[in-house]
XYZ file of C-alpha atoms in Angstrom:
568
model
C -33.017 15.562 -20.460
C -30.346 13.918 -18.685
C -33.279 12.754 -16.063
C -35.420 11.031 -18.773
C -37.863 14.601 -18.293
C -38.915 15.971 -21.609
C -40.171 19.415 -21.419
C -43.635 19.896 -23.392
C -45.041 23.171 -24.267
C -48.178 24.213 -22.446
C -50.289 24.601 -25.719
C -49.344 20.633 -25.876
C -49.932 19.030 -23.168
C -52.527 16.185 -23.005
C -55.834 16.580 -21.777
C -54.750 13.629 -18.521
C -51.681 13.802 -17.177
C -50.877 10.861 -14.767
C -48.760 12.488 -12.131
C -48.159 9.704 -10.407
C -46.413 7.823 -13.235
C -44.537 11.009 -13.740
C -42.900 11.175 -10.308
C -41.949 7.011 -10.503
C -40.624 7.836 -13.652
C -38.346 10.706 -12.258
C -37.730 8.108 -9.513
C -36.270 5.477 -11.476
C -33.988 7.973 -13.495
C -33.048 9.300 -10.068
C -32.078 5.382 -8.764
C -30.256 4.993 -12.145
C -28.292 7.909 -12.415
C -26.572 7.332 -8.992
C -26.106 3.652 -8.825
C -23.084 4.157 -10.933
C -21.911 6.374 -8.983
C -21.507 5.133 -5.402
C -21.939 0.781 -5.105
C -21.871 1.631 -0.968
C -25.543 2.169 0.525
C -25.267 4.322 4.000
C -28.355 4.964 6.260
C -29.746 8.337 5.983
C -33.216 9.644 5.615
C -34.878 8.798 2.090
C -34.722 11.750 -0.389
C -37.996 11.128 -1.987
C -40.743 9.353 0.116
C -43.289 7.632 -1.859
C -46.218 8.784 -0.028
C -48.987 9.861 -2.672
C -49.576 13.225 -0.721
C -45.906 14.004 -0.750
C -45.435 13.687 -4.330
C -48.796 15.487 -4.902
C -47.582 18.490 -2.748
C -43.712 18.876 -2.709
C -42.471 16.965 -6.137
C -44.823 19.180 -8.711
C -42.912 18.995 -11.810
C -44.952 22.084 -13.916
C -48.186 23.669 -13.404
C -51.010 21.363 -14.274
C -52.817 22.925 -17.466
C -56.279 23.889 -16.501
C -58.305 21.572 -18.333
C -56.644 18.436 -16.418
C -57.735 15.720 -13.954
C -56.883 12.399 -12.811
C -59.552 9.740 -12.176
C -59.781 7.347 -9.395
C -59.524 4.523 -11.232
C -56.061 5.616 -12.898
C -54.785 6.345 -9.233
C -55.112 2.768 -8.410
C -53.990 1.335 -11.187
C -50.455 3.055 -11.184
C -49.892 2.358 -7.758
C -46.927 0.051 -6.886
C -46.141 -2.585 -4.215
C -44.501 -2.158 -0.781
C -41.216 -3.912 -2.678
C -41.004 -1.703 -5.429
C -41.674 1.335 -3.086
C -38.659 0.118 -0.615
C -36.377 0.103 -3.918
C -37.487 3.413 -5.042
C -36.611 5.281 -1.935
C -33.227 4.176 -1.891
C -30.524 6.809 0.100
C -29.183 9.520 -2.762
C -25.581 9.553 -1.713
C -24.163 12.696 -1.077
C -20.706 12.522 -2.957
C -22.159 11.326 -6.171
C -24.542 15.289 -5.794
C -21.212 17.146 -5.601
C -19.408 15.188 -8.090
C -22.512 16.237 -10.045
C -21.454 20.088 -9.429
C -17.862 19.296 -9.965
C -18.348 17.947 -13.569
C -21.126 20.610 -13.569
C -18.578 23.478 -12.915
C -15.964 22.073 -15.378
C -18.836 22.183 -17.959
C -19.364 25.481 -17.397
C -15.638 26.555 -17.786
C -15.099 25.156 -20.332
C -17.518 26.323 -22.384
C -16.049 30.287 -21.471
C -13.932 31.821 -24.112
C -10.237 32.140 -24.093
C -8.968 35.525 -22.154
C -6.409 37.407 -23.351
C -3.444 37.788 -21.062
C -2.380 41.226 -20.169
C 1.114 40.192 -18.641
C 2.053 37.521 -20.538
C 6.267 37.731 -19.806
C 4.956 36.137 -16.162
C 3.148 33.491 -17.444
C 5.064 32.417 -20.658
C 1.231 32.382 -22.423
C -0.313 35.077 -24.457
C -3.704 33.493 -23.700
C -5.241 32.648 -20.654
C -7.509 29.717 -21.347
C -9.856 28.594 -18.333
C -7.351 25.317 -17.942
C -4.695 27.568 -17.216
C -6.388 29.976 -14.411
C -4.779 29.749 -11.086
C -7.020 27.910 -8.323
C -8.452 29.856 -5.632
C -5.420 27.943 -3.000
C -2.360 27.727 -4.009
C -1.208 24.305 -3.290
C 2.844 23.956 -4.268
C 3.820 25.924 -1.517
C 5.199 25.256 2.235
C 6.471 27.175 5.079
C 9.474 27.202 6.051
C 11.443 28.426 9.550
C 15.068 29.245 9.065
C 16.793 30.282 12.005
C 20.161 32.042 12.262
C 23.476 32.279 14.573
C 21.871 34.782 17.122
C 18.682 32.353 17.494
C 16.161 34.469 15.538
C 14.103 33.302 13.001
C 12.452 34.008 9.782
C 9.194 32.157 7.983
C 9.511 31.865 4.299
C 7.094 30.783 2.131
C 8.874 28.510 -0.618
C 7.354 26.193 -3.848
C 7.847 22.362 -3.516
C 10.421 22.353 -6.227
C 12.571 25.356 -4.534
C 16.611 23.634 -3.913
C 18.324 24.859 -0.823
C 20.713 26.919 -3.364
C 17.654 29.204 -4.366
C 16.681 29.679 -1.282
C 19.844 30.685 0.127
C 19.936 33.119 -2.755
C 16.807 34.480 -1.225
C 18.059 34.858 2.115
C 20.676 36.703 0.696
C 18.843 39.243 -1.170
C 16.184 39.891 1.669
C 18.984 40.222 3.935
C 20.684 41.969 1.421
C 24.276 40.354 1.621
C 26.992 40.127 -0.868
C 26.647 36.935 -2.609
C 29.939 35.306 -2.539
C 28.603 31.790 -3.335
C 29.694 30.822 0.522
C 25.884 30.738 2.253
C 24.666 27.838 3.058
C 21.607 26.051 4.814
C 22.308 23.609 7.804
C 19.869 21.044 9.028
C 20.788 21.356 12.095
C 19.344 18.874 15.320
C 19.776 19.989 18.814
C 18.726 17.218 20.900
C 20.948 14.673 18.660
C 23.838 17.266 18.190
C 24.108 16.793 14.744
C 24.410 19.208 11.666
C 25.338 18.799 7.844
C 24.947 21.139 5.388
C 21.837 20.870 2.205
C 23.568 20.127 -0.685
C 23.104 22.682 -3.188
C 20.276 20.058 -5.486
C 18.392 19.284 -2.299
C 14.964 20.164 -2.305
C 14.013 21.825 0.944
C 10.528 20.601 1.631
C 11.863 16.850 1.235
C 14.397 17.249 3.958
C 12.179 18.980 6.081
C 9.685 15.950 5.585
C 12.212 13.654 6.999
C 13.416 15.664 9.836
C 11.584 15.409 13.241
C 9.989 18.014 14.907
C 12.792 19.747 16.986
C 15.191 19.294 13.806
C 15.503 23.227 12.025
C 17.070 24.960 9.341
C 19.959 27.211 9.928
C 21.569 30.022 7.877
C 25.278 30.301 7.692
C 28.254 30.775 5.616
C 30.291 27.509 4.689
C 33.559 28.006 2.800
C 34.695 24.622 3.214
C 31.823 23.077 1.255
C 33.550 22.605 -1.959
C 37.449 22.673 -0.749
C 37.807 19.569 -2.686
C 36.986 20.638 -6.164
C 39.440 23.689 -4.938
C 42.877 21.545 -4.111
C 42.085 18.051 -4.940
C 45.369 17.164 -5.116
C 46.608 17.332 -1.838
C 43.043 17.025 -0.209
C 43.538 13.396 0.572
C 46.490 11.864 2.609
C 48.079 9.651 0.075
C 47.306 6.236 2.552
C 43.518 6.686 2.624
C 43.184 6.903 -0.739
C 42.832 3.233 -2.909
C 41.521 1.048 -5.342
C 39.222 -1.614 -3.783
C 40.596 -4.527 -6.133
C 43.816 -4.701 -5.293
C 45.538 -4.659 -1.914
C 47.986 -1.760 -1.798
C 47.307 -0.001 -5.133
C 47.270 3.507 -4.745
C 45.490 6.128 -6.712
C 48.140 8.597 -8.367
C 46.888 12.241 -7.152
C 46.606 13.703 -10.712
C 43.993 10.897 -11.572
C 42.123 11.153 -8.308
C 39.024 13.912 -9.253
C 38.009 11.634 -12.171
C 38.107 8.758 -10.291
C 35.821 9.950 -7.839
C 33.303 11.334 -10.062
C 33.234 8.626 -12.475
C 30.611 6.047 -11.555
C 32.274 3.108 -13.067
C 35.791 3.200 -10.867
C 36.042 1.912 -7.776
C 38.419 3.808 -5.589
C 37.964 3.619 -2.077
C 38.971 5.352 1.478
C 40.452 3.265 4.043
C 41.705 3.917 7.705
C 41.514 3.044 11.014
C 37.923 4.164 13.180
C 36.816 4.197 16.166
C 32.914 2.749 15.531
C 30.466 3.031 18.393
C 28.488 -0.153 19.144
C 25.067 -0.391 19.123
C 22.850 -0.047 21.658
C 26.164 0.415 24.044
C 28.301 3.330 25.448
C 31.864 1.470 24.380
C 33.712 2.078 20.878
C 35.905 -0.225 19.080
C 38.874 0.599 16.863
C 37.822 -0.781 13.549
C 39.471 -0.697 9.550
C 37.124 0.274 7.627
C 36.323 0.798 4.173
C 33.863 3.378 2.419
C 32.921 2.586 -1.153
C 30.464 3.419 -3.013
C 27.997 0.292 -2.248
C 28.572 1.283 1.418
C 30.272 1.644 4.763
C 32.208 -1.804 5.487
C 34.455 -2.873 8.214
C 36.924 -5.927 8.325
C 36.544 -8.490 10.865
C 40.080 -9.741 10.417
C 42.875 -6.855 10.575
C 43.089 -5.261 7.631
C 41.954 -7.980 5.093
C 40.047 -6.626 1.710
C 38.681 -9.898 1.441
C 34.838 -10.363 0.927
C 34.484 -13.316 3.371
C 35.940 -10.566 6.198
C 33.968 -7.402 4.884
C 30.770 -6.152 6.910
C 28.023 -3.473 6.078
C 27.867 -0.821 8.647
C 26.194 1.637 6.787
C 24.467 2.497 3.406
C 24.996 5.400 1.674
C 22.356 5.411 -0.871
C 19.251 6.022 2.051
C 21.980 8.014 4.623
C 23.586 11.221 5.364
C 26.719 12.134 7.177
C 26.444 14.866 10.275
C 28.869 16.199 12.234
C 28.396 15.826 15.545
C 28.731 18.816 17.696
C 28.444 17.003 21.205
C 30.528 14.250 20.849
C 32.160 13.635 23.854
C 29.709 14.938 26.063
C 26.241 13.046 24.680
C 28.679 9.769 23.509
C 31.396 9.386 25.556
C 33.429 9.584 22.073
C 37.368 9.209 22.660
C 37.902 12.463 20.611
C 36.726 15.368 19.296
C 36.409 14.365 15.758
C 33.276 12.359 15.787
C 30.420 12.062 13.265
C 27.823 10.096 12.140
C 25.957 8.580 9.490
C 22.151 9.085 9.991
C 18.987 7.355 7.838
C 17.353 9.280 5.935
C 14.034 8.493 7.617
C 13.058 9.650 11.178
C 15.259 7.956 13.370
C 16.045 7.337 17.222
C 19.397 8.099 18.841
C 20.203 4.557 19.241
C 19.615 4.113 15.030
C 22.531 6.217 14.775
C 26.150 5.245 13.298
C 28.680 6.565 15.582
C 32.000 6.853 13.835
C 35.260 8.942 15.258
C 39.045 9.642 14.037
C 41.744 11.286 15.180
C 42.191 14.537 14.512
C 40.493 17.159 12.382
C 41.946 16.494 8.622
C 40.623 12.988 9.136
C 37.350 13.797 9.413
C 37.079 16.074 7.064
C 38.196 13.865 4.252
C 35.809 10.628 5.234
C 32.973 12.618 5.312
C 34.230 14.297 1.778
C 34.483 11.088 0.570
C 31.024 9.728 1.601
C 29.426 12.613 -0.128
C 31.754 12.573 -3.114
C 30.573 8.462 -3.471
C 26.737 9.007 -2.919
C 26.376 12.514 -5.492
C 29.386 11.970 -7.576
C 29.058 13.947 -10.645
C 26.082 16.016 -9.239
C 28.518 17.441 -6.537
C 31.032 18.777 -9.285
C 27.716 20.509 -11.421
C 27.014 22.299 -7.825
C 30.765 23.939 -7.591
C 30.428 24.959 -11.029
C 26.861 26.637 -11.562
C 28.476 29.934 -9.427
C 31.452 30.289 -11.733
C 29.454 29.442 -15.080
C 27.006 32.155 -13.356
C 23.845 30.285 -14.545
C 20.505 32.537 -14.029
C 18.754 30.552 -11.264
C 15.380 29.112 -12.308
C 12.982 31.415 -9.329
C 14.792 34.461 -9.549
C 18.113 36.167 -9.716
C 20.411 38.913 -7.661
C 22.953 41.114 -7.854
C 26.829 39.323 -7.527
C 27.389 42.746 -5.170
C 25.435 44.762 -2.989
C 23.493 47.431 -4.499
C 25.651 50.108 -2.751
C 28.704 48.642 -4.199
C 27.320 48.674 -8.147
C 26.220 52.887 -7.301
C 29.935 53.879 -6.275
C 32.114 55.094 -9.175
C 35.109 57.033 -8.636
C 34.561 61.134 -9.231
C 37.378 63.882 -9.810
C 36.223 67.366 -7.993
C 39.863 68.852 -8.290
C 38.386 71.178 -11.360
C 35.795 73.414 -11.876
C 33.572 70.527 -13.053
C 33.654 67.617 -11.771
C 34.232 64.471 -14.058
C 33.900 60.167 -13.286
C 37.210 58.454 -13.209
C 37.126 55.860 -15.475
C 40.820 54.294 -15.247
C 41.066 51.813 -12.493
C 44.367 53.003 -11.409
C 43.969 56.680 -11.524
C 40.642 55.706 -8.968
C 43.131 53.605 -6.815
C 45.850 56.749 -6.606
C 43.103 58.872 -5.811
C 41.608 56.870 -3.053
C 45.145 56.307 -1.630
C 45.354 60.503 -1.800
C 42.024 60.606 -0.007
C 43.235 58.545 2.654
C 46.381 59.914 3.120
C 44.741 63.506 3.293
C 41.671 62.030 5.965
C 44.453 61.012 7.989
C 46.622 64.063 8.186
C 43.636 66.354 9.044
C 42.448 63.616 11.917
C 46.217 63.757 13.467
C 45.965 67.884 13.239
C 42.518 67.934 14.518
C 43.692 65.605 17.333
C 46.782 67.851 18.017
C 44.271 71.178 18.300
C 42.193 68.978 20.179
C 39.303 70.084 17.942
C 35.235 69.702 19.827
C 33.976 67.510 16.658
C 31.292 64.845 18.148
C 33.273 62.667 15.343
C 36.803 63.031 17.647
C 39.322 61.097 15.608
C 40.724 59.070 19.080
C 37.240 58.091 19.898
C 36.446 57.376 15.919
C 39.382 55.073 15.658
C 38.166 53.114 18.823
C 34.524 52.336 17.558
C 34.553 52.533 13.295
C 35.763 48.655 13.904
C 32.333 47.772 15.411
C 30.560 47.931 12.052
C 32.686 45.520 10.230
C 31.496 41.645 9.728
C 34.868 39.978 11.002
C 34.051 41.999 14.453
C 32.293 40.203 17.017
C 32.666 41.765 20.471
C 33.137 40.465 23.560
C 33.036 36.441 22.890
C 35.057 34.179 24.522
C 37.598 32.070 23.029
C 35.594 29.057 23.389
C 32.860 30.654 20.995
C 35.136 32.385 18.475
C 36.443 28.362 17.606
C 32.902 27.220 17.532
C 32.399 30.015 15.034
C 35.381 28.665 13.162
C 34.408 25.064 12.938
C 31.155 25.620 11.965
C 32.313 28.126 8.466
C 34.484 25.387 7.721
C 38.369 25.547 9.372
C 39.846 27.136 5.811
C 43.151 28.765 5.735
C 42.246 32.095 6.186
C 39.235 32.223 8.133
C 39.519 34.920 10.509
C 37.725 37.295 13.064
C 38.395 40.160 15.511
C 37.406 40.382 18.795
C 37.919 42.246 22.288
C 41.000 41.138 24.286
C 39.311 39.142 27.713
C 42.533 39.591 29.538
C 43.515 43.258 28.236
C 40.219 45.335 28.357
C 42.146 48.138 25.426
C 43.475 45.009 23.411
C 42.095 43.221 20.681
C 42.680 39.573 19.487
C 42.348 38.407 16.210
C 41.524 34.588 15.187
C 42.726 32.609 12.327
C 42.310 29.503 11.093
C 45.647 27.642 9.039
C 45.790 24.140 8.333
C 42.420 23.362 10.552
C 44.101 24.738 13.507
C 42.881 27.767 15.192
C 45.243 30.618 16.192
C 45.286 33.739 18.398
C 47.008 36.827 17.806
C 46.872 39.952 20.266
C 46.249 43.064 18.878
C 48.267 45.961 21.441
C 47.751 49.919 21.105
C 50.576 51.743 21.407
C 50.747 55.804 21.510
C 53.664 57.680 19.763
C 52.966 61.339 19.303
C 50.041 61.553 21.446
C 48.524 59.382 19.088
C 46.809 55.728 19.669
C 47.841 53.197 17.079
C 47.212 49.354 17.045
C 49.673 46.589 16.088
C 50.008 42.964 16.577
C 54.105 42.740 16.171
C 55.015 44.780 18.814
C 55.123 48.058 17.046
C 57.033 47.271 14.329
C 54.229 47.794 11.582
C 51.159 50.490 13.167
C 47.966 51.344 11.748
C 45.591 54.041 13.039
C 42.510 51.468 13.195
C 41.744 48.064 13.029
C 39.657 48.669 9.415
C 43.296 49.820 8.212
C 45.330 46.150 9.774
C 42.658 44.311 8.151
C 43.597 45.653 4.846
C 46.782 45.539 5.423
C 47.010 41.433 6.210
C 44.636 40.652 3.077
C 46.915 41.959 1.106
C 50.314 40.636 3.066
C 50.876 37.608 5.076
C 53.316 39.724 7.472
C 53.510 37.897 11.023
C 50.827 34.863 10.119
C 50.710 32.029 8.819
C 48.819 33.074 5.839
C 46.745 36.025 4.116
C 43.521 36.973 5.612
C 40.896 35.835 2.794
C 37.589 34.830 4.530
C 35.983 36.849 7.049
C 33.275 35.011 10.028
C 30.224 36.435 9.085
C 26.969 36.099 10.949
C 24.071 37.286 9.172
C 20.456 38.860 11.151
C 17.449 37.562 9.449
C-alpha cells in the first residue's frame, strides 16, 4: 500500500490489464518514496531499466488472469519519452533501503508483547518490554590495562561510567586483598617520568582518553592521599599559608580546612620556586602564588600586586605529577621537582617544570593545587570509606574472607565450645603462643627430625609476610617509600646487603627514610633477632613486627603501615 499497489482479488480483475502503466506507476512511487530520503544522486547502475522486455520479463507484479491481453495500439500509446524514461531510472540509494529495514525492524518490535522478567532484582524491572532488551554489542564498555609494581599486567573490562575508586575496589577483590581504603590507581608516564594518582571521582576511560599511548595505569597503595583531611592543622608551614587580599595576613590553623574547601574564600599558598623556562634547560628562582584562578608568579620580588602577577599555569584544564626523573631528564637543582601537565595530549616541552626544596614542600603545593581545583569534592572522597557507602557496581568484604571464618574455639573440655569474649580469645591466643614456643625450644634442644625444624622455621615464616621484600637494595626500598606516600610509619623488612644473616628494617618519620639493622644473636643454643643490641629478643621477625606496632621502643615512631606490593 505504501507503494501506491493495491492488491485485487483474482475473481476481480479486469478483462485488460495495461502492464505497462502498471510498472511506470510502481516507478514513480519508487522515485517518490526515496527522494526524501537521500537529496545526493551517486552513479551506480539503474535499479529498474525501462526497457519494455525487462519489465515484461523480470518486474511481473501477479499472474496475469487467463482471459487477458494487451493490444498494440495500447502499447504505443502508454509509451513515454526518452526524458521521462532518464527520470524514471534514477539510482535507488542504498542507505535510504536499509533505513527502510531499520524502521522496518523497529516496527516489528514493537508490535511484540511485553516479556515477563524472570530475574528482575538485576534489572530493577519486572517486565522486559522490547525497548528495554539488551543489544546484541554491548557498547558502554572499554578495556583497560593496569599494570602493577613487578611489571605484570591485567586487562579489565570496565563501563564508561566506572570511577577509579570502583575499580580499585575490583582489583582488590580479584586479587583478594584486605581493603584498607589505601589502593590506589596511578597514571603513570615513563618516557615523561611523571605519575599522580586518579582521584577517587575520576572516571577511568576519560583519563585514559587523554593519555598518550605509552602513558599506563598502575596499581598501588597510597597512604598519603588524604593526609590532609587527617592533620590539617599542622599540614601547612604557617608562612605558605595566606589570604590573597592582604599582604601578610595569615590564615589561623583552626580556620584553615574550611577555608580551603569553601569556594568563596580566597586563601592562597605562597613561596619561593624554582620554575623551569620554556623551551630551555635553565631554572629561575621565582615567588609564586597558587590560587584558585591559577598558578601566578611576581615579576617584582615579592609584590601581590596585579600589575606584577603572571599566569604560569591553569588549574581548571591541568594536573599536577610528580616527577620521578627530575634531575636526570631536567637538569632540576633538587630532588623535589614536579609538574603541572594539560590535560590534553601534550609534548615534553608543554610541560610546567616547578621544584622546591626539600620534601615537605612539595608535598604541600601539590596538596594545595588539588585542594583549589576539587575543593569540596576532595573532602566527599575521604569520607565515603568511613561513612562506608555501598559502591554503585558492586561491593566487598572490609576483611579478607579468611579473616571473617576465624572465631576463637575452647578444646580444653570434652566438647569443644566458641569463645565469645574478646579477652578470654586474646588470653588464650597469648597461652597458645606461649605453649608453641616452649615445645619449638624443647624440640630444638632434642634436636627432633621434623621437616618443620623450629631454627630453620624461624629463618623462612618471615618470607610470607607483605612488609618482606627480599633482597632489594637500599636504593629501591626508598623508591618503594616515596611512591606509598613518605607517612610516619611506613615501613618494610628486608635482607641485610652487608650482613648476609642480618636483616634491615625501613621506616619512614617525618618524610625521611630510616634504616635499622636487625642482628641474630644465640643464647641457649637458640637464634633470636633484635635490633637494640640484645636488649629486647624475639624468636622471629613475625614476633618484632608485633612487637613495634604495638610499642615505639628504639624508633622514632610505631610501625602502622606496612609496603605492600600486590600481584595482579
Amino acid at each position: 500500500d505504501s507503494l501506491g499497489v493495491t492488491s485485487v482479488p483474482l475473481n476481480q480483475w479486469p478483462d485488460d490489464v495495461d502492464l505497462e502503466a502498471l510498472v511506470n506507476d510502481m516507478n514513480s512511487s519508487f522515485e517518490s518514496l526515496y527522494s526524501t530520503c537521500s537529496s545526493v544522486q551517486s552513479e551506480s547502475v539503474p535499479l529498474l531499466q525501462h526497457n519494455g522486455q525487462v519489465h515484461r520479463d523480470h518486474h511481473r507484479i501477479a499472474p496475469m488472469p487467463p482471459h487477458t491481453h494487451t493490444s498494440n495500439s495500447e502499447l504505443q500509446h502508454s509509451t513515454t519519452s526518452p526524458k521521462q524514461r532518464r527520470r524514471r531510472s534514477q539510482p535507488m540509494h542504498i542507505l535510504a533501503v536499509r533505513r527502510l529495514q531499520e524502521e522496518e525492524q523497529q516496527l516489528r518490535t514493537s508490535s511484540l508483547p511485553a516479556i515477563p522478567n524472570p530475574f528482575p532484582e538485576l534489572s530493577g524491572s519486572p517486565v522486559l518490554s522490547p525497548g528495554s532488551l539488551p543489544p546484541c554489542q554491548p557498547s558502554g564498555t572499554y578495556i583497560i590495562n593496569i599494570f602493577s609494581e613487578d611489571g605484570m599486567g591485567k586487562v579489565v573490562e570496565i563501563p564508561a561510567d566506572m570511577t577509579a575508586r570502583d575499580l580499585c575496589q575490583l582489583l582488590v577483590y580479584k586479587s583478594h586483598c584486605v581493603d584498607d581504603n589505601s589502593w590506589a590507581l596511578v597514571e603513570h608516564h615513563p618516557l615523561l617520568g611523571l605519575e599522580r594518582c586518579l582521584e577517587d571521582h575520576e572516571l577511568v576511560v576519560q583519563v585514559q582518553a587523554s593519555m598518550t599511548s605509552e602513558g599506563r595505569f598502575l596499581f598501588r597503595k597510597n597512604y598519603a592521599k588524604y593526609e590532609f583531611f587527617r592533620n590539617p592543622l599542622n599540614f601547612f608551614p604557617e608562612h605558605m599559608v595566606a589570604w590573597c587580599q592582604e599582604t601578610n595576613g595569615a590564615i589561623p590553623p583552626s580556620q584553615l580546612l574550611q577555608n580551603f574547601l569553601n569556594s568563596s574564600s580566597c586563601p592562597e599558598i605562597q613561596g619561593f620556586l624554582y620554575v623551569k623556562e620554556m623551551g630551555r634547560k635553565s631554572w629561575k628562582k621565582l615567588y609564586v602564588f597558587l590560587r584558585r584562578s591559577g598558578l601566578y608568579f611576581s615579576t617584582k620580588g615579592t609584590s601581590k600586586e596585579p600589575r606584577h602577577l603572571q599566569l604560569l599555569a591553569d588549574l581548571e584544564d591541568s594536573n599536577v605529577f610528580t616527577v620521578t626523573t627530575g634531575k636526570k631528564l631536567h637538569s632540576a637543582p633538587t630532588d623535589y621537582e614536579f609538574c603541572i601537565k594539560p590535560n590534553k595530549r601534550t609534548e615534553l616541552k608543554e610541560l610546567r617544570m616547578l621544584c622546591t626544596e626539600d620534601e615537605q614542600s612539595r608535598t604541600s603545593w601539590m596538596t594545595a593545587f588539588r585542594l583549589f581545583k576539587y575543593g569540596i569534592v576532595l573532602y566527599q572522597n575521604y569520607k565515603i570509606p568511613q561513612q562506608r557507602k555501598t559502591l554503585s557496581h558492586f561491593s566487598t568484604p572490609v576483611r579478607s574472607v579468611s579473616e571473617n571464618s576465624l572465631v576463637a574455639m575452647d578444646f580444653s573440655g570434652r566438647i569443644g565450645r566458641v569463645i565469645d569474649n574478646p579477652l578470654e580469645a586474646q588470653s588464650a591466643a597469648m597461652e597458645e603462643g606461649n605453649a608453641w614456643r616452649k615445645r619449638s625450644q624443647r624440640m630444638n634442644i632434642l634436636g627432633s627430625p621434623s621437616p618443620l625444624h623450629p631454627c630453620l622455621l624461624n629463618s623462612v615464616i618471615h618470607r610470607t609476610q607483605l612488609w618482606f621484600h627480599g633482597r632489594i637494595t637500599r636504593e629501591e626500598s626508598h623508591r618503594m617509600i616515596h611512591q606509598q606516600g613518605q607517612v610516619d610509619g611506613l615501613f618494610l623488612l628486608r635482607d641485610s646487603q652487608s650482613n648476609p644473616k642480618a636483616f634491615v628494617l625501613t621506616l619512614c618519620h617525618h618524610q625521611k627514610i630510616k634504616h635499622f639493622q636487625i642482628l641474630p644473636c644465640e643464647e641457649d643454643g637458640q637464634i633470636f633477632f633484635s635490633l637494640d643490641d640484645g636488649s629486647t629478643k624475639f624468636t622471629d621477625l613475625i614476633q618484632l613486627v608485633e612487637f613495634y606496632q604495638l610499642n615505639r621502643g628504639v624508633l622514632p615512631c610505631k610501625l602502622k603501615h606496612p609496603c605492600t606490593l600486590v600481584a595482579l
